[in-house]
């Protein structure tokens, strides 16, 4: 910022939407004092005056202009300055108009800039109820936490059962089929069993860290759900730094694994923890750079905007957008496998080498948190892949405007998102039950020799592509990529899978001996 | 053991790791003391004896016939050749004749058991490298073999099928067709297994050029069986020191050729076993063809078995040359009996070979040598 203009902005405010005539109110704070283009100005009133999310207007008295603004809380509006209306000196701000759109009560106690419109609606509806606002706030927060937290163990449980069933079919076994309908409640039995186990803390372990590690892992996994856009409305917070946030919080898991491995005071745990640290830190580089490729393409780190930049049809996905994003997808996918400690990168808990790796000494509930995190992370991996490369919740023919008009269509987007997510989860499980494990040196060589250089090539190539490629040829390339890789290779791959599945069936049948299970 | 641990405790650079007996890859009965610098091993010292049950001493305490069930426990993964070795040694000692049908049945059961043992060896090796599906996949085949062996002798693991002077039972009605049908079924399974894991890129990369044992080293350390042949030494007891009806069978002896790396690496030892499957299936087929012409007699029980002197029998078990040496002093019990087994020698070479490997490779090395704890300790 240059220039000297600074002073407290004083303004008269009118609470919009009230039936009464606009009446002035004291401005407590307006930041920043000097505004650049594109910068946001926050105007804070002394009392609750606005309807959250409702559009307002901010009048800058000194310049004689009005700007569109948005109420972010009952006593706060945010306005955005454009180029020509740059404030050069002390400015007076007046809010002259605000229209109410979603609710009738302006006294919204939430500071809910983070919430999606649907949550606003929900929250504002609740405040019509009688009682102190803080009570409703607390209840709403608790309900939101329960809403988000409850599905996680269920999600992990279902992924576990799914994985065990797939592995069973792949290994010519049955898999879980006793607890609940067709074995689908096996995760409950497993979880209950683990809860009832004794919580053993080794005598020479660093007890405080040992206890903390599982929660750290849980936290790192849990926080990612804040920015995952399951549909147009089903997102907790559409952060501007969504991708960065995602990368940051998933790194917490490695801290947990390292802490867990080190504090156990067991050599096997230590080896597992060290392997994990080396592995995750290394593979975060190619995976982050691969994500940057997408950020470059979209021009935003916000997860919703990345989804919005793609289309409902497969050839509008980032996956087929250009050669660089296509390569970036595979680099990201393999790196994500490594970050999630999945085969062929499951070295931190390689059971044939390190007993159980970093969680060797854990038992009971503390132990159960690690697999829980691991399996939810698979779902998170699938979700990130879906939103970045596979078009997220976008559907053909169902655009954002249509969803806004008919909110029930949002459920379709949710189904699309979860479907794509599960497809990726299936591939991850499939890989696990097919491939052997890398050795430590091979795993590191793969990352540093191949993935990191290639991911940077992708990133730089994407920069050039976005700058230089005209729109029409780019669209033709995308179509051609979809035709070649999506349809051509997809069909070839499906044919191979069908062929192998048929061979396998032929091998299982053996009428001459009769069934083995007598 | 003790001195190794004390000498290297807390020197800062190196870490002493205790691997086993409670370790998933040592199967509860083998122990290694490992000196490592991070992931790289300085040395892995095997500590044997966790499954020692004095089987050879038991041989002195019970009759020649009565000892047969104990030979099952010499190598419970591949018990038939141990039966065979004991029967052969006592027959040599007492100068007994064995009916031809019994010889064929012995070889058929030996080879079927070799197949099932290699199923365990290769499947467990794949699992130690981290691939779990091949293990369950090939264990299904082992299940079929167990079925077949159960049909002929009533047991699935410790068979007690061979007798001194023959075998316990003739094959049941329809058994021959079932075995042949299974052989037809197993041929494509072996190819499928190769597609699934043997030629898997990751698997080959893990095992090629790993823990190379040169031919002279292998001979010096007394390696036998697939481990010896994996190092490129063309020696097989069945062909070079023939016994039973092996001279009448046509078979090849697969020898490690370094197809993916160098001769004698872990992949070669794996590959030799995979090829032995095919040879064993061929031998089973030939035996079942030739057995038709034989007399119905399958056992001539010896009378008054009180031999004097000593005798040595060598058979090719799944883990190589299993020799049985027995001394008789005219009593109903052996004066002395001794088994020479492949796994014990294989354990001996681990300390030398493990230097400079990574921890993950030690698991691959143990698996590639296919050591079985009861065979080490007896």
PDB file of C-alpha atoms in Angstrom, chain B residues 148-287:
ATOM      1  CA  UNK B 148      -6.432 -85.668  -2.276  1.00  0.00           C
ATOM      2  CA  UNK B 149      -3.974 -86.709   0.399  1.00  0.00           C
ATOM      3  CA  UNK B 150      -6.750 -86.941   2.938  1.00  0.00           C
ATOM      4  CA  UNK B 151      -8.606 -89.277   0.619  1.00  0.00           C
ATOM      5  CA  UNK B 152      -5.642 -91.607   0.439  1.00  0.00           C
ATOM      6  CA  UNK B 153      -4.430 -91.551   4.031  1.00  0.00           C
ATOM      7  CA  UNK B 154      -7.017 -89.790   6.167  1.00  0.00           C
ATOM      8  CA  UNK B 155      -4.807 -86.921   7.262  1.00  0.00           C
ATOM      9  CA  UNK B 156      -4.260 -83.473   5.874  1.00  0.00           C
ATOM     10  CA  UNK B 157      -0.945 -82.437   7.367  1.00  0.00           C
ATOM     11  CA  UNK B 158       0.830 -85.204   9.267  1.00  0.00           C
ATOM     12  CA  UNK B 159       0.136 -88.157   7.045  1.00  0.00           C
ATOM     13  CA  UNK B 160       1.805 -91.212   8.592  1.00  0.00           C
ATOM     14  CA  UNK B 161       1.162 -92.893   5.239  1.00  0.00           C
ATOM     15  CA  UNK B 162       4.375 -94.657   4.366  1.00  0.00           C
ATOM     16  CA  UNK B 163       5.132 -97.891   6.148  1.00  0.00           C
ATOM     17  CA  UNK B 164       8.274 -99.902   6.507  1.00  0.00           C
ATOM     18  CA  UNK B 165       7.882-102.234   3.579  1.00  0.00           C
ATOM     19  CA  UNK B 166       5.223-100.312   1.695  1.00  0.00           C
ATOM     20  CA  UNK B 167       2.437 -97.822   2.289  1.00  0.00           C
ATOM     21  CA  UNK B 168      -0.467 -97.912   4.686  1.00  0.00           C
ATOM     22  CA  UNK B 169      -3.345 -98.050   2.218  1.00  0.00           C
ATOM     23  CA  UNK B 170      -3.936 -98.518  -1.456  1.00  0.00           C
ATOM     24  CA  UNK B 171      -5.456 -95.596  -3.282  1.00  0.00           C
ATOM     25  CA  UNK B 172      -9.246 -95.476  -2.933  1.00  0.00           C
ATOM     26  CA  UNK B 173     -11.584 -96.040  -5.866  1.00  0.00           C
ATOM     27  CA  UNK B 174     -11.689 -93.083  -8.232  1.00  0.00           C
ATOM     28  CA  UNK B 175      -8.706 -91.388  -6.616  1.00  0.00           C
ATOM     29  CA  UNK B 176      -6.533 -91.738  -9.692  1.00  0.00           C
ATOM     30  CA  UNK B 177      -9.052 -89.888 -11.879  1.00  0.00           C
ATOM     31  CA  UNK B 178      -9.413 -87.158  -9.309  1.00  0.00           C
ATOM     32  CA  UNK B 179      -5.682 -86.605  -9.155  1.00  0.00           C
ATOM     33  CA  UNK B 180      -5.450 -86.480 -12.934  1.00  0.00           C
ATOM     34  CA  UNK B 181      -8.376 -84.056 -13.068  1.00  0.00           C
ATOM     35  CA  UNK B 182      -6.659 -81.871 -10.510  1.00  0.00           C
ATOM     36  CA  UNK B 183      -3.436 -81.976 -12.553  1.00  0.00           C
ATOM     37  CA  UNK B 184      -5.391 -80.693 -15.558  1.00  0.00           C
ATOM     38  CA  UNK B 185      -6.841 -77.975 -13.380  1.00  0.00           C
ATOM     39  CA  UNK B 186      -3.504 -76.994 -11.881  1.00  0.00           C
ATOM     40  CA  UNK B 187      -1.691 -76.427 -15.181  1.00  0.00           C
ATOM     41  CA  UNK B 188      -3.457 -73.131 -16.002  1.00  0.00           C
ATOM     42  CA  UNK B 189      -3.319 -72.120 -12.345  1.00  0.00           C
ATOM     43  CA  UNK B 190       0.474 -72.143 -12.461  1.00  0.00           C
ATOM     44  CA  UNK B 191       0.438 -69.872 -15.497  1.00  0.00           C
ATOM     45  CA  UNK B 192      -2.057 -67.647 -13.789  1.00  0.00           C
ATOM     46  CA  UNK B 193       0.143 -67.474 -10.719  1.00  0.00           C
ATOM     47  CA  UNK B 194       3.075 -66.462 -12.912  1.00  0.00           C
ATOM     48  CA  UNK B 195       0.960 -63.713 -14.415  1.00  0.00           C
ATOM     49  CA  UNK B 196      -0.209 -62.625 -11.021  1.00  0.00           C
ATOM     50  CA  UNK B 197       3.028 -62.468  -9.098  1.00  0.00           C
ATOM     51  CA  UNK B 198       6.097 -64.200 -10.573  1.00  0.00           C
ATOM     52  CA  UNK B 199       6.492 -61.714 -13.399  1.00  0.00           C
ATOM     53  CA  UNK B 200       5.012 -58.811 -11.487  1.00  0.00           C
ATOM     54  CA  UNK B 201       7.191 -55.761 -12.042  1.00  0.00           C
ATOM     55  CA  UNK B 202       7.324 -54.772  -8.385  1.00  0.00           C
ATOM     56  CA  UNK B 203       7.939 -58.335  -7.267  1.00  0.00           C
ATOM     57  CA  UNK B 204      10.822 -58.829  -9.705  1.00  0.00           C
ATOM     58  CA  UNK B 205      12.333 -55.512  -8.670  1.00  0.00           C
ATOM     59  CA  UNK B 206      12.214 -56.498  -5.050  1.00  0.00           C
ATOM     60  CA  UNK B 207      13.869 -59.880  -5.609  1.00  0.00           C
ATOM     61  CA  UNK B 208      16.177 -59.614  -8.618  1.00  0.00           C
ATOM     62  CA  UNK B 209      19.849 -59.299  -7.700  1.00  0.00           C
ATOM     63  CA  UNK B 210      18.883 -59.573  -4.054  1.00  0.00           C
ATOM     64  CA  UNK B 211      20.839 -61.778  -1.630  1.00  0.00           C
ATOM     65  CA  UNK B 212      22.842 -63.443  -4.371  1.00  0.00           C
ATOM     66  CA  UNK B 213      24.359 -66.753  -3.322  1.00  0.00           C
ATOM     67  CA  UNK B 214      27.106 -67.887  -5.686  1.00  0.00           C
ATOM     68  CA  UNK B 215      27.386 -71.537  -6.651  1.00  0.00           C
ATOM     69  CA  UNK B 216      30.592 -72.093  -4.674  1.00  0.00           C
ATOM     70  CA  UNK B 217      29.124 -70.383  -1.628  1.00  0.00           C
ATOM     71  CA  UNK B 218      26.030 -72.523  -1.867  1.00  0.00           C
ATOM     72  CA  UNK B 219      28.140 -75.671  -1.976  1.00  0.00           C
ATOM     73  CA  UNK B 220      30.386 -74.484   0.848  1.00  0.00           C
ATOM     74  CA  UNK B 221      27.445 -73.794   3.111  1.00  0.00           C
ATOM     75  CA  UNK B 222      25.838 -77.097   2.220  1.00  0.00           C
ATOM     76  CA  UNK B 223      22.684 -75.704   0.695  1.00  0.00           C
ATOM     77  CA  UNK B 224      20.444 -78.333  -0.863  1.00  0.00           C
ATOM     78  CA  UNK B 225      17.373 -78.595  -2.991  1.00  0.00           C
ATOM     79  CA  UNK B 226      15.830 -75.564  -4.662  1.00  0.00           C
ATOM     80  CA  UNK B 227      18.198 -73.230  -2.806  1.00  0.00           C
ATOM     81  CA  UNK B 228      21.203 -75.017  -4.293  1.00  0.00           C
ATOM     82  CA  UNK B 229      19.676 -75.242  -7.752  1.00  0.00           C
ATOM     83  CA  UNK B 230      18.697 -71.595  -7.555  1.00  0.00           C
ATOM     84  CA  UNK B 231      22.410 -70.834  -7.351  1.00  0.00           C
ATOM     85  CA  UNK B 232      22.959 -72.664 -10.604  1.00  0.00           C
ATOM     86  CA  UNK B 233      24.214 -75.996  -9.266  1.00  0.00           C
ATOM     87  CA  UNK B 234      22.599 -78.801 -11.213  1.00  0.00           C
ATOM     88  CA  UNK B 235      22.069 -81.387  -8.517  1.00  0.00           C
ATOM     89  CA  UNK B 236      18.942 -83.278  -7.600  1.00  0.00           C
ATOM     90  CA  UNK B 237      18.897 -86.399  -5.412  1.00  0.00           C
ATOM     91  CA  UNK B 238      16.035 -87.849  -7.436  1.00  0.00           C
ATOM     92  CA  UNK B 239      18.204 -87.868 -10.552  1.00  0.00           C
ATOM     93  CA  UNK B 240      21.772 -88.051  -9.293  1.00  0.00           C
ATOM     94  CA  UNK B 241      21.382 -90.422  -6.333  1.00  0.00           C
ATOM     95  CA  UNK B 242      18.309 -92.244  -7.616  1.00  0.00           C
ATOM     96  CA  UNK B 243      15.944 -94.054  -5.269  1.00  0.00           C
ATOM     97  CA  UNK B 244      12.504 -95.601  -5.523  1.00  0.00           C
ATOM     98  CA  UNK B 245      11.122 -95.481  -9.088  1.00  0.00           C
ATOM     99  CA  UNK B 246      12.526 -92.102 -10.042  1.00  0.00           C
ATOM    100  CA  UNK B 247      14.832 -93.642 -12.686  1.00  0.00           C
ATOM    101  CA  UNK B 248      11.694 -94.750 -14.548  1.00  0.00           C
ATOM    102  CA  UNK B 249      10.303 -91.195 -14.703  1.00  0.00           C
ATOM    103  CA  UNK B 250      11.186 -88.543 -17.216  1.00  0.00           C
ATOM    104  CA  UNK B 251      11.697 -85.156 -15.650  1.00  0.00           C
ATOM    105  CA  UNK B 252      13.933 -82.143 -15.862  1.00  0.00           C
ATOM    106  CA  UNK B 253      15.792 -80.492 -13.049  1.00  0.00           C
ATOM    107  CA  UNK B 254      15.159 -76.734 -13.176  1.00  0.00           C
ATOM    108  CA  UNK B 255      18.251 -74.698 -12.397  1.00  0.00           C
ATOM    109  CA  UNK B 256      18.485 -70.991 -11.683  1.00  0.00           C
ATOM    110  CA  UNK B 257      19.472 -69.054 -14.771  1.00  0.00           C
ATOM    111  CA  UNK B 258      19.363 -65.492 -13.582  1.00  0.00           C
ATOM    112  CA  UNK B 259      16.498 -64.631 -15.889  1.00  0.00           C
ATOM    113  CA  UNK B 260      15.684 -61.391 -14.123  1.00  0.00           C
ATOM    114  CA  UNK B 261      18.938 -60.554 -12.389  1.00  0.00           C
ATOM    115  CA  UNK B 262      21.945 -62.686 -11.630  1.00  0.00           C
ATOM    116  CA  UNK B 263      22.182 -66.416 -10.993  1.00  0.00           C
ATOM    117  CA  UNK B 264      21.502 -67.226  -7.374  1.00  0.00           C
ATOM    118  CA  UNK B 265      19.383 -64.228  -6.458  1.00  0.00           C
ATOM    119  CA  UNK B 266      16.192 -64.509  -4.466  1.00  0.00           C
ATOM    120  CA  UNK B 267      14.047 -64.450  -7.585  1.00  0.00           C
ATOM    121  CA  UNK B 268      15.940 -67.453  -8.980  1.00  0.00           C
ATOM    122  CA  UNK B 269      15.205 -69.487  -5.874  1.00  0.00           C
ATOM    123  CA  UNK B 270      11.585 -68.526  -6.217  1.00  0.00           C
ATOM    124  CA  UNK B 271      11.546 -69.368  -9.912  1.00  0.00           C
ATOM    125  CA  UNK B 272      13.143 -72.794  -9.402  1.00  0.00           C
ATOM    126  CA  UNK B 273      10.306 -73.721  -7.068  1.00  0.00           C
ATOM    127  CA  UNK B 274       7.727 -72.492  -9.540  1.00  0.00           C
ATOM    128  CA  UNK B 275       9.310 -74.718 -12.190  1.00  0.00           C
ATOM    129  CA  UNK B 276       9.436 -77.695  -9.835  1.00  0.00           C
ATOM    130  CA  UNK B 277       5.666 -77.505  -9.648  1.00  0.00           C
ATOM    131  CA  UNK B 278       5.497 -78.320 -13.312  1.00  0.00           C
ATOM    132  CA  UNK B 279       7.966 -81.172 -13.037  1.00  0.00           C
ATOM    133  CA  UNK B 280       6.110 -82.622 -10.061  1.00  0.00           C
ATOM    134  CA  UNK B 281       2.819 -82.514 -11.919  1.00  0.00           C
ATOM    135  CA  UNK B 282       4.477 -84.323 -14.829  1.00  0.00           C
ATOM    136  CA  UNK B 283       5.860 -86.973 -12.464  1.00  0.00           C
ATOM    137  CA  UNK B 284       2.476 -87.509 -10.833  1.00  0.00           C
ATOM    138  CA  UNK B 285       0.933 -88.043 -14.251  1.00  0.00           C
ATOM    139  CA  UNK B 286       3.614 -90.565 -15.270  1.00  0.00           C
ATOM    140  CA  UNK B 287       3.302 -92.472 -12.012  1.00  0.00           C
TER     141      UNK B 287
END
